[in-house]
CSV table of C-alpha atoms in Angstrom, one decimal:
chain,number,residue,atom,x,y,z
A,294,MET,CA,0.0,0.0,0.0
A,295,CYS,CA,2.8,2.4,0.9
A,296,SER,CA,4.6,1.5,-2.3
A,297,LEU,CA,1.5,2.3,-4.3
A,298,LYS,CA,1.0,5.7,-2.6
A,299,GLY,CA,4.6,6.6,-3.2
A,300,SER,CA,4.3,5.7,-6.9
A,301,LEU,CA,1.2,7.8,-7.3
A,302,LEU,CA,2.8,10.8,-5.5
A,303,THR,CA,5.8,10.6,-7.8
A,304,LEU,CA,3.6,10.4,-10.9
A,305,ALA,CA,1.7,13.5,-9.8
A,306,ILE,CA,4.9,15.5,-9.2
A,307,LEU,CA,6.3,14.5,-12.6
A,308,THR,CA,3.0,15.5,-14.3
A,309,LEU,CA,3.0,18.9,-12.5
A,310,ILE,CA,6.6,19.6,-13.6
A,311,SER,CA,5.8,18.6,-17.2
A,312,PHE,CA,2.8,20.9,-17.4
A,313,THR,CA,4.7,23.8,-15.9
A,314,TYR,CA,7.5,23.4,-18.4
A,315,LEU,CA,5.2,23.2,-21.4
A,316,SER,CA,3.3,26.4,-20.2
A,317,PHE,CA,6.6,28.4,-19.9
A,318,LYS,CA,7.7,27.1,-23.4
A,319,SER,CA,4.3,28.2,-24.9
A,320,LEU,CA,4.5,31.7,-23.4
A,321,ARG,CA,8.1,32.2,-24.7
A,322,SER,CA,7.2,31.0,-28.3
A,323,SER,CA,4.0,33.0,-28.7
A,324,PRO,CA,4.2,36.2,-30.7
A,325,PRO,CA,3.6,39.5,-28.8
A,326,PRO,CA,0.2,41.2,-29.2
A,327,PRO,CA,0.1,43.8,-32.0
A,328,SER,CA,0.7,47.3,-30.9
A,329,ILE,CA,-1.8,50.0,-31.8
A,330,SER,CA,-0.6,53.4,-33.0
A,331,ALA,CA,-2.6,56.5,-33.3
A,332,SER,CA,-2.0,56.6,-37.1
A,333,SER,CA,-3.7,53.2,-37.5
A,334,VAL,CA,-7.0,54.2,-35.9
A,335,SER,CA,-9.7,55.9,-37.8
A,336,LEU,CA,-12.0,58.0,-35.5
A,337,LEU,CA,-15.4,58.5,-37.1
A,338,PRO,CA,-18.6,59.7,-35.5
A,339,ALA,CA,-21.0,56.7,-35.1
A,340,THR,CA,-23.7,56.5,-37.8
A,341,GLU,CA,-26.9,54.7,-38.0
A,342,THR,CA,-25.9,53.1,-41.3
A,343,ALA,CA,-22.3,52.1,-40.3
A,344,THR,CA,-21.8,48.4,-40.1
A,345,LYS,CA,-18.0,48.0,-40.2
A,346,THR,CA,-14.9,50.0,-39.7
A,347,VAL,CA,-13.6,51.7,-42.8
A,348,VAL,CA,-9.9,52.2,-43.2
A,349,VAL,CA,-8.7,54.7,-45.8
A,350,GLU,CA,-5.1,55.5,-46.6
A,351,VAL,CA,-4.3,59.2,-47.0
A,352,GLY,CA,-2.4,59.9,-50.1
A,353,ASP,CA,-4.8,60.3,-53.0
A,354,GLY,CA,-4.3,63.4,-55.2
A,355,GLU,CA,-6.5,66.3,-54.0
A,356,ASN,CA,-6.5,65.2,-50.4
A,357,ASP,CA,-2.7,65.4,-50.2
A,358,GLU,CA,-2.9,69.0,-51.4
A,359,ILE,CA,-5.6,70.2,-49.1
A,360,SER,CA,-5.3,67.9,-46.1
A,361,ASP,CA,-3.9,70.6,-43.8
A,362,LEU,CA,-6.9,72.8,-44.4
A,363,TYR,CA,-9.1,70.4,-42.5
A,364,HIS,CA,-8.8,69.1,-39.0
A,365,SER,CA,-8.9,65.7,-40.5
A,366,SER,CA,-9.2,65.3,-44.3
A,367,ARG,CA,-9.7,61.6,-44.0
A,368,VAL,CA,-12.7,61.9,-41.6
A,369,PHE,CA,-14.1,64.7,-43.7
A,370,LYS,CA,-13.9,62.7,-46.9
A,371,LEU,CA,-15.5,59.6,-45.4
A,372,ASN,CA,-18.3,61.5,-43.6
A,373,TYR,CA,-19.0,63.6,-46.7
A,374,GLU,CA,-19.4,60.6,-48.9
A,375,GLU,CA,-21.7,59.0,-46.4
A,376,MET,CA,-23.7,62.2,-46.1
A,377,GLU,CA,-24.2,62.4,-49.8
A,378,GLN,CA,-25.5,58.9,-50.0
A,379,ASN,CA,-27.7,58.7,-46.9
A,380,PHE,CA,-28.7,62.1,-45.5
A,381,LYS,CA,-32.4,62.9,-45.6
A,382,ILE,CA,-34.2,66.1,-44.5
A,383,TYR,CA,-38.0,66.5,-44.2
A,384,ILE,CA,-39.3,70.0,-44.7
A,385,TYR,CA,-42.6,70.7,-42.9
A,386,PRO,CA,-45.1,71.6,-45.7
A,387,ASP,CA,-47.2,73.9,-43.4
A,388,GLY,CA,-47.3,77.7,-43.7
A,389,ASP,CA,-48.5,80.0,-46.4
A,390,PRO,CA,-45.6,80.4,-48.9
A,391,ASN,CA,-46.8,84.0,-49.7
A,392,THR,CA,-46.0,85.1,-46.1
A,393,PHE,CA,-43.0,83.9,-44.1
A,394,TYR,CA,-42.7,80.2,-45.0
A,395,GLN,CA,-41.1,77.9,-47.5
A,396,THR,CA,-39.7,80.5,-49.9
A,397,PRO,CA,-36.7,82.8,-49.4
A,398,ARG,CA,-37.1,86.6,-49.5
A,399,LYS,CA,-34.3,87.1,-52.0
A,400,LEU,CA,-30.9,85.7,-53.0
A,401,THR,CA,-29.0,88.9,-52.9
A,402,GLY,CA,-27.5,91.1,-50.2
A,403,LYS,CA,-25.6,90.3,-47.0
A,404,TYR,CA,-28.4,88.0,-45.8
A,405,ALA,CA,-28.5,86.0,-49.0
A,406,SER,CA,-27.3,82.9,-47.2
A,407,GLU,CA,-30.7,82.3,-45.7
A,408,GLY,CA,-32.4,82.6,-49.0
A,409,PHE,CA,-29.9,80.3,-50.8
A,410,PHE,CA,-30.4,77.6,-48.1
A,411,PHE,CA,-34.2,77.7,-48.5
A,412,GLN,CA,-33.9,77.3,-52.2
A,413,ASN,CA,-31.0,74.8,-52.2
A,414,ILE,CA,-32.6,72.4,-49.8
A,415,ARG,CA,-35.6,72.1,-52.1
A,416,GLU,CA,-33.3,71.5,-55.1
A,417,SER,CA,-31.0,69.0,-53.4
A,418,ARG,CA,-31.0,65.2,-53.2
A,419,PHE,CA,-31.3,65.5,-49.4
A,420,ARG,CA,-34.9,66.4,-49.3
A,421,THR,CA,-37.4,63.6,-48.6
A,422,LEU,CA,-41.2,63.7,-48.7
A,423,ASP,CA,-41.3,60.8,-46.3
A,424,PRO,CA,-40.8,61.9,-42.7
A,425,ASP,CA,-40.1,58.4,-41.6
A,426,GLN,CA,-36.9,58.4,-43.7
A,427,ALA,CA,-35.7,61.7,-42.3
A,428,HIS,CA,-32.7,62.2,-40.1
A,429,LEU,CA,-33.6,65.8,-39.4
A,430,PHE,CA,-36.7,68.1,-39.8
A,431,PHE,CA,-36.4,71.6,-41.2
A,432,ILE,CA,-38.7,74.3,-39.8
A,433,PRO,CA,-38.9,76.6,-42.8
A,434,ILE,CA,-39.7,80.0,-41.3
A,435,SER,CA,-37.9,83.0,-42.7
A,436,CYS,CA,-37.2,85.7,-40.1
A,437,HIS,CA,-35.5,87.8,-42.9
A,438,LYS,CA,-38.7,87.7,-44.9
A,439,MET,CA,-40.6,88.9,-41.8
A,440,ARG,CA,-38.2,91.8,-41.5
A,441,GLY,CA,-38.6,92.6,-45.1
A,442,LYS,CA,-42.3,92.9,-44.7
A,443,GLY,CA,-42.0,95.3,-41.8
A,444,THR,CA,-43.1,92.9,-39.1
A,445,SER,CA,-42.2,94.1,-35.6
A,446,TYR,CA,-40.0,92.2,-33.2
A,447,GLU,CA,-42.9,91.5,-30.9
A,448,ASN,CA,-45.1,90.1,-33.7
A,449,MET,CA,-42.2,88.0,-35.0
A,450,THR,CA,-41.9,86.3,-31.7
A,451,VAL,CA,-45.6,85.6,-31.6
A,452,ILE,CA,-45.6,84.3,-35.2
A,453,VAL,CA,-42.6,81.9,-34.6
A,454,LYS,CA,-44.2,80.7,-31.3
A,455,ASN,CA,-47.6,79.9,-32.9
A,456,TYR,CA,-46.0,78.2,-35.9
A,457,VAL,CA,-43.7,75.9,-33.9
A,458,GLU,CA,-46.5,75.0,-31.5
A,459,SER,CA,-48.8,74.2,-34.4
A,460,LEU,CA,-46.2,71.8,-35.8
A,461,ILE,CA,-45.7,70.1,-32.4
A,462,ALA,CA,-49.5,69.7,-32.1
A,463,LYS,CA,-50.0,68.4,-35.6
A,464,TYR,CA,-47.0,66.0,-36.0
A,465,PRO,CA,-45.5,63.4,-33.7
A,466,TYR,CA,-41.8,64.1,-34.7
A,467,TRP,CA,-40.9,66.9,-32.3
A,468,ASN,CA,-42.0,64.9,-29.2
A,469,ARG,CA,-39.8,61.9,-30.1
A,470,THR,CA,-36.6,63.9,-29.4
A,471,LEU,CA,-38.0,67.0,-27.7
A,472,GLY,CA,-36.9,68.8,-30.9
A,473,ALA,CA,-33.3,67.7,-30.9
A,474,ASP,CA,-33.6,66.5,-34.5
A,475,HIS,CA,-35.2,69.7,-35.7
A,476,PHE,CA,-33.4,72.8,-37.1
A,477,PHE,CA,-34.2,76.3,-38.4
A,478,VAL,CA,-32.0,78.7,-40.5
A,479,THR,CA,-31.7,82.4,-40.1
A,480,CYS,CA,-29.0,84.8,-41.2
A,481,HIS,CA,-30.5,88.1,-40.2
A,482,ASP,CA,-29.7,88.9,-36.6
A,483,VAL,CA,-33.4,89.5,-36.0
A,484,GLY,CA,-33.9,85.8,-36.4
A,485,VAL,CA,-32.1,85.3,-33.1
A,486,ARG,CA,-34.4,87.8,-31.4
A,487,ALA,CA,-37.5,86.4,-33.1
A,488,THR,CA,-37.0,83.0,-31.6
A,489,GLU,CA,-36.4,84.2,-28.0
A,490,GLY,CA,-40.1,83.7,-27.2
A,491,VAL,CA,-39.7,80.0,-27.8
A,492,PRO,CA,-37.1,78.8,-25.2
A,493,PHE,CA,-37.5,75.1,-25.9
A,494,LEU,CA,-36.7,75.9,-29.6
A,495,ILE,CA,-33.5,77.6,-28.7
A,496,LYS,CA,-32.4,75.0,-26.2
A,497,ASN,CA,-33.3,71.9,-28.1
A,498,ALA,CA,-33.3,72.5,-31.8
A,499,ILE,CA,-30.3,73.0,-34.0
A,500,ARG,CA,-29.9,76.7,-34.8
A,501,VAL,CA,-28.2,77.5,-38.1
A,502,VAL,CA,-27.4,81.2,-37.7
A,503,CYS,CA,-25.1,83.9,-39.0
A,504,SER,CA,-24.7,85.4,-35.5
A,505,PRO,CA,-22.9,82.5,-33.7
A,506,SER,CA,-21.9,84.4,-30.5
A,507,TYR,CA,-21.1,82.4,-27.4
A,508,ASP,CA,-22.3,85.2,-25.2
A,509,VAL,CA,-25.9,85.1,-26.5
A,510,GLY,CA,-26.6,81.4,-26.1
A,511,PHE,CA,-24.9,79.8,-29.2
A,512,ILE,CA,-24.0,76.2,-28.4
A,513,PRO,CA,-21.1,75.1,-30.6
A,514,HIS,CA,-21.6,71.3,-30.4
A,515,LYS,CA,-25.3,71.7,-31.1
A,516,ASP,CA,-25.7,74.8,-33.3
A,517,VAL,CA,-24.2,75.6,-36.7
A,518,ALA,CA,-22.4,78.8,-37.8
A,519,LEU,CA,-23.9,80.0,-41.1
A,520,PRO,CA,-21.4,82.0,-43.3
A,521,GLN,CA,-22.7,85.5,-44.1
A,522,VAL,CA,-22.0,85.8,-47.8
A,523,LEU,CA,-22.7,88.9,-49.8
A,524,GLN,CA,-23.8,87.6,-53.2
A,525,PRO,CA,-23.6,88.1,-56.0
A,526,PHE,CA,-19.9,89.2,-55.8
A,527,ALA,CA,-19.3,92.4,-57.7
A,528,LEU,CA,-15.9,91.2,-59.1
A,529,PRO,CA,-14.3,87.8,-59.8
A,530,ALA,CA,-12.4,85.8,-57.2
A,531,GLY,CA,-8.9,86.8,-56.3
A,532,GLY,CA,-6.3,84.2,-57.2
A,533,ASN,CA,-2.5,83.8,-57.2
A,534,ASP,CA,-1.8,87.5,-57.2
A,535,VAL,CA,0.4,88.1,-54.1
A,536,GLU,CA,2.7,90.4,-56.0
A,537,ASN,CA,-0.1,92.9,-56.5
A,538,ARG,CA,-0.9,93.2,-52.8
A,539,THR,CA,1.2,96.1,-51.7
A,540,THR,CA,-1.1,97.5,-48.9
A,541,LEU,CA,-0.5,95.9,-45.5
A,542,GLY,CA,-4.1,96.0,-44.2
A,543,PHE,CA,-7.5,97.4,-45.1
A,544,TRP,CA,-10.9,98.2,-43.5
A,545,ALA,CA,-13.7,100.5,-44.2
A,546,GLY,CA,-17.2,100.4,-42.7
A,547,HIS,CA,-19.7,101.7,-40.1
A,548,ARG,CA,-18.4,102.2,-36.6
A,549,ASN,CA,-21.3,100.3,-35.1
A,550,SER,CA,-19.4,98.4,-32.4
A,551,ARG,CA,-16.8,99.2,-29.8
A,552,ILE,CA,-14.0,97.3,-31.6
A,553,ARG,CA,-14.7,99.2,-34.8
A,554,VAL,CA,-14.5,102.5,-33.0
A,555,ILE,CA,-11.2,101.6,-31.5
A,556,LEU,CA,-9.8,100.3,-34.8
A,557,ALA,CA,-10.7,103.6,-36.6
A,558,ARG,CA,-9.4,105.7,-33.7
A,559,GLU,CA,-6.0,103.8,-33.4
A,560,TRP,CA,-5.2,103.3,-37.0
A,561,GLY,CA,-7.2,105.8,-39.0
A,562,ASN,CA,-4.2,108.0,-39.8
A,563,ASP,CA,-1.6,105.3,-40.3
A,564,THR,CA,0.4,105.3,-43.6
A,565,GLU,CA,0.7,101.5,-43.9
A,566,LEU,CA,-2.8,100.5,-42.8
A,567,ASP,CA,-5.6,101.7,-45.0
A,568,ILE,CA,-8.3,102.2,-42.3
A,569,SER,CA,-11.3,104.4,-43.1
A,570,ASN,CA,-13.5,106.0,-40.5
A,571,ASN,CA,-16.6,105.2,-42.6
A,572,ARG,CA,-17.8,103.3,-45.6
A,573,ILE,CA,-16.3,104.3,-49.0
A,574,ASN,CA,-18.7,106.5,-50.8
A,575,ARG,CA,-19.8,105.2,-54.2
A,576,ALA,CA,-19.2,108.7,-55.6
A,577,THR,CA,-15.5,108.0,-55.1
A,578,GLY,CA,-15.5,105.7,-58.1
A,579,HIS,CA,-16.9,102.5,-59.5
A,580,LEU,CA,-16.3,99.5,-57.1
A,581,VAL,CA,-13.5,101.3,-55.3
A,582,TYR,CA,-14.3,99.4,-52.1
A,583,GLN,CA,-14.1,95.9,-53.7
A,584,LYS,CA,-10.9,96.8,-55.7
A,585,ARG,CA,-9.2,97.6,-52.4
A,586,PHE,CA,-9.4,93.9,-51.5
A,587,TYR,CA,-7.3,93.0,-54.6
A,588,GLU,CA,-4.5,95.4,-53.4
A,589,THR,CA,-4.3,94.3,-49.8
A,590,LYS,CA,-2.5,91.5,-48.0
A,591,PHE,CA,-4.7,91.4,-44.8
A,592,CYS,CA,-8.3,92.6,-44.6
A,593,ILE,CA,-9.4,93.5,-41.1
A,594,CYS,CA,-12.7,91.9,-40.1
A,595,PRO,CA,-14.0,93.4,-36.8
A,596,GLY,CA,-17.3,92.3,-35.5
A,597,GLY,CA,-20.2,94.8,-36.1
A,598,SER,CA,-23.5,94.9,-34.2
A,599,GLN,CA,-23.0,91.1,-34.0
A,600,VAL,CA,-19.8,89.1,-33.9
A,601,ASN,CA,-20.1,88.2,-37.6
A,602,SER,CA,-19.4,90.2,-40.7
A,603,ALA,CA,-20.0,89.6,-44.4
A,604,ARG,CA,-16.5,91.1,-44.8
A,605,ILE,CA,-15.0,87.7,-43.9
A,606,ALA,CA,-16.6,86.0,-46.9
A,607,ASP,CA,-15.7,89.1,-49.1
A,608,SER,CA,-12.0,88.7,-48.0
A,609,ILE,CA,-11.9,85.0,-48.8
A,610,HIS,CA,-13.5,85.6,-52.2
A,611,TYR,CA,-11.1,88.4,-53.2
A,612,GLY,CA,-8.0,86.6,-51.9
A,613,CYS,CA,-7.3,88.9,-49.0
A,614,ILE,CA,-6.3,87.2,-45.8
A,615,PRO,CA,-9.1,87.8,-43.3
A,616,VAL,CA,-7.9,89.1,-39.9
A,617,ILE,CA,-10.6,88.0,-37.5
A,618,LEU,CA,-11.0,90.7,-34.8
A,619,SER,CA,-14.0,89.5,-32.8
A,620,ASN,CA,-14.4,87.8,-29.4
A,621,PHE,CA,-16.9,84.9,-28.7
A,622,TYR,CA,-17.1,84.1,-32.4
A,623,ASP,CA,-17.6,80.5,-33.6
A,624,LEU,CA,-16.3,80.8,-37.1
A,625,PRO,CA,-18.3,79.1,-40.0
A,626,PHE,CA,-17.3,75.4,-40.5
A,627,ASN,CA,-14.9,75.8,-37.5
A,628,ASP,CA,-15.2,72.1,-36.7
A,629,ILE,CA,-14.3,71.2,-40.2
A,630,LEU,CA,-11.8,73.8,-41.5
A,631,ASN,CA,-8.5,74.7,-39.8
A,632,TRP,CA,-8.9,78.5,-39.9
A,633,GLN,CA,-5.3,79.0,-38.7
A,634,LYS,CA,-4.2,77.9,-42.2
A,635,PHE,CA,-5.9,80.6,-44.2
A,636,SER,CA,-6.6,83.5,-41.8
A,637,VAL,CA,-5.2,85.5,-38.8
A,638,ILE,CA,-7.3,85.1,-35.7
A,639,LEU,CA,-6.8,87.8,-33.0
A,640,LYS,CA,-8.5,88.8,-29.8
A,641,GLU,CA,-10.1,92.3,-29.7
A,642,GLN,CA,-7.5,93.5,-27.3
A,643,ASP,CA,-4.9,92.8,-30.0
A,644,VAL,CA,-6.2,95.8,-32.0
A,645,TYR,CA,-3.6,98.0,-30.2
A,646,ARG,CA,-0.8,95.9,-31.6
A,647,LEU,CA,-2.4,95.2,-35.0
A,648,LYS,CA,0.2,96.7,-37.2
A,649,GLN,CA,3.1,95.1,-35.4
A,650,ILE,CA,1.4,91.7,-35.5
A,651,LEU,CA,0.8,91.9,-39.3
A,652,LYS,CA,4.3,93.1,-40.0
A,653,GLU,CA,5.8,90.3,-38.1
A,654,ILE,CA,4.2,87.7,-40.3
A,655,PRO,CA,7.0,86.3,-42.6
A,656,ASP,CA,6.5,86.6,-46.4
A,657,GLU,CA,6.6,82.8,-46.8
A,658,GLN,CA,3.8,82.5,-44.2
A,659,PHE,CA,1.7,85.1,-46.0
A,660,VAL,CA,2.2,83.2,-49.3
A,661,SER,CA,1.1,80.0,-47.7
A,662,LEU,CA,-2.0,81.6,-46.2
A,663,HIS,CA,-2.9,83.1,-49.5
A,664,LYS,CA,-2.6,79.8,-51.4
A,665,ASN,CA,-4.8,78.1,-48.8
A,666,LEU,CA,-7.3,80.9,-48.9
A,667,VAL,CA,-7.8,80.3,-52.7
A,668,LYS,CA,-8.4,76.6,-52.0
A,669,VAL,CA,-11.3,77.3,-49.5
A,670,GLN,CA,-13.1,79.8,-51.6
A,671,LYS,CA,-15.4,77.1,-53.0
A,672,HIS,CA,-16.7,76.5,-49.4
A,673,PHE,CA,-17.9,80.1,-49.1
A,674,GLN,CA,-19.8,80.3,-52.4
A,675,TRP,CA,-23.5,79.6,-52.8
A,676,ASN,CA,-24.8,78.2,-56.0
A,677,SER,CA,-28.2,77.5,-57.5
A,678,PRO,CA,-28.5,74.6,-57.9
A,679,PRO,CA,-26.0,73.6,-55.3
A,680,ILE,CA,-22.7,71.9,-56.3
A,681,LYS,CA,-20.3,69.6,-54.4
A,682,ASN,CA,-18.3,71.2,-51.6
A,683,ASP,CA,-20.0,74.7,-51.8
A,684,ALA,CA,-21.4,76.6,-48.8
A,685,PHE,CA,-24.7,74.7,-48.9
A,686,HIS,CA,-23.0,71.3,-48.7
A,687,MET,CA,-20.7,72.5,-46.0
A,688,VAL,CA,-23.7,73.5,-43.9
A,689,MET,CA,-25.3,70.1,-44.7
A,690,TYR,CA,-22.2,68.4,-43.5
A,691,ASP,CA,-22.3,70.3,-40.3
A,692,LEU,CA,-25.9,69.2,-39.8
A,693,TRP,CA,-24.9,65.6,-40.7
A,694,LEU,CA,-22.4,65.7,-37.9
A,695,ARG,CA,-25.2,66.7,-35.5
A,696,HIS,CA,-28.0,64.4,-36.6
A,697,HIS,CA,-27.2,61.5,-34.2
A,698,VAL,CA,-29.7,62.1,-31.4
A,699,ILE,CA,-31.5,60.0,-28.8
A,700,LYS,CA,-35.0,59.0,-29.6
A,701,TYR,CA,-37.0,59.4,-26.3
């Protein structure tokens, strides 16, 4: 019996030693787990239609040339393609088109962006007549049109409130998300005031506005900054013409804000900065104001009564590097485009050092900014019908990035 027990104990010890040896040998011979580098990971917002991870190699023609103009050209390309294929918008059909609904007031002037969007959305592939297919719902009320018909601010607020409440009562879509998948568009600053009587519209819906100021309730991750574009442009776009730009800086306009008053006071008599105390009178000559953009390296863009200014889009169109001089401003397409690559962004307090800052920018940096500026011109141009990568499609892309909401 003792001999049998001893044999079993010996066998158990030998078996344990054998398993231990084999385990160590297996660990030493196994290949190490693959390492993960930042460059091998594609970060894309989750989408309802995504079913697999898509890996795209950067290095295809146009993307190489313009990649530094975007925060991520790869993400922009993938999301843009998916947006074009899948994005659907339902436009509420309610409201009398002869009053403030459905149709734009006009497609000209500094508030033309609102009119172009109203027209473009109807012409585009994104519109659907089936609300069950829609990712977002467009509330087509034009505050600019109200203003054009002489509607008072008080009446605007009542009209907007009654209209939105009627949509909520008639359709089930608002209550599914408490309005998080709804949006409205307004370029005129009265549009911001006209919606103040509907707090749940401001807090929940996506606001596509030309006055994207942080200090008046603009929420960057929810709302969209609409570019204020003065169309049609009086003259062709500026191009590769840096040798013709001999003036350091230019601004002319109404002194309807504190920063503009300081700008005119500090630099109005400077010999290198062309700063006017008022708008250039048309009697001075034909298109004198617009021609100044062709002659200038840096065009100063101080905020007016609001943080925004149509002068920014003018500067981009005419090839003059925009110098953003406005606090609390969420620049159009700021989450897509890298504005540092084609503009100069300053704080309002920098106005006192404006000339020094501009003169310290090296020539090679100016040339680079100018080349990049020409590349982004297409993003700040409205077309009818809309075309790929224009202002309308950039706004739609921003909306696409915001359409993933929780269904309550």
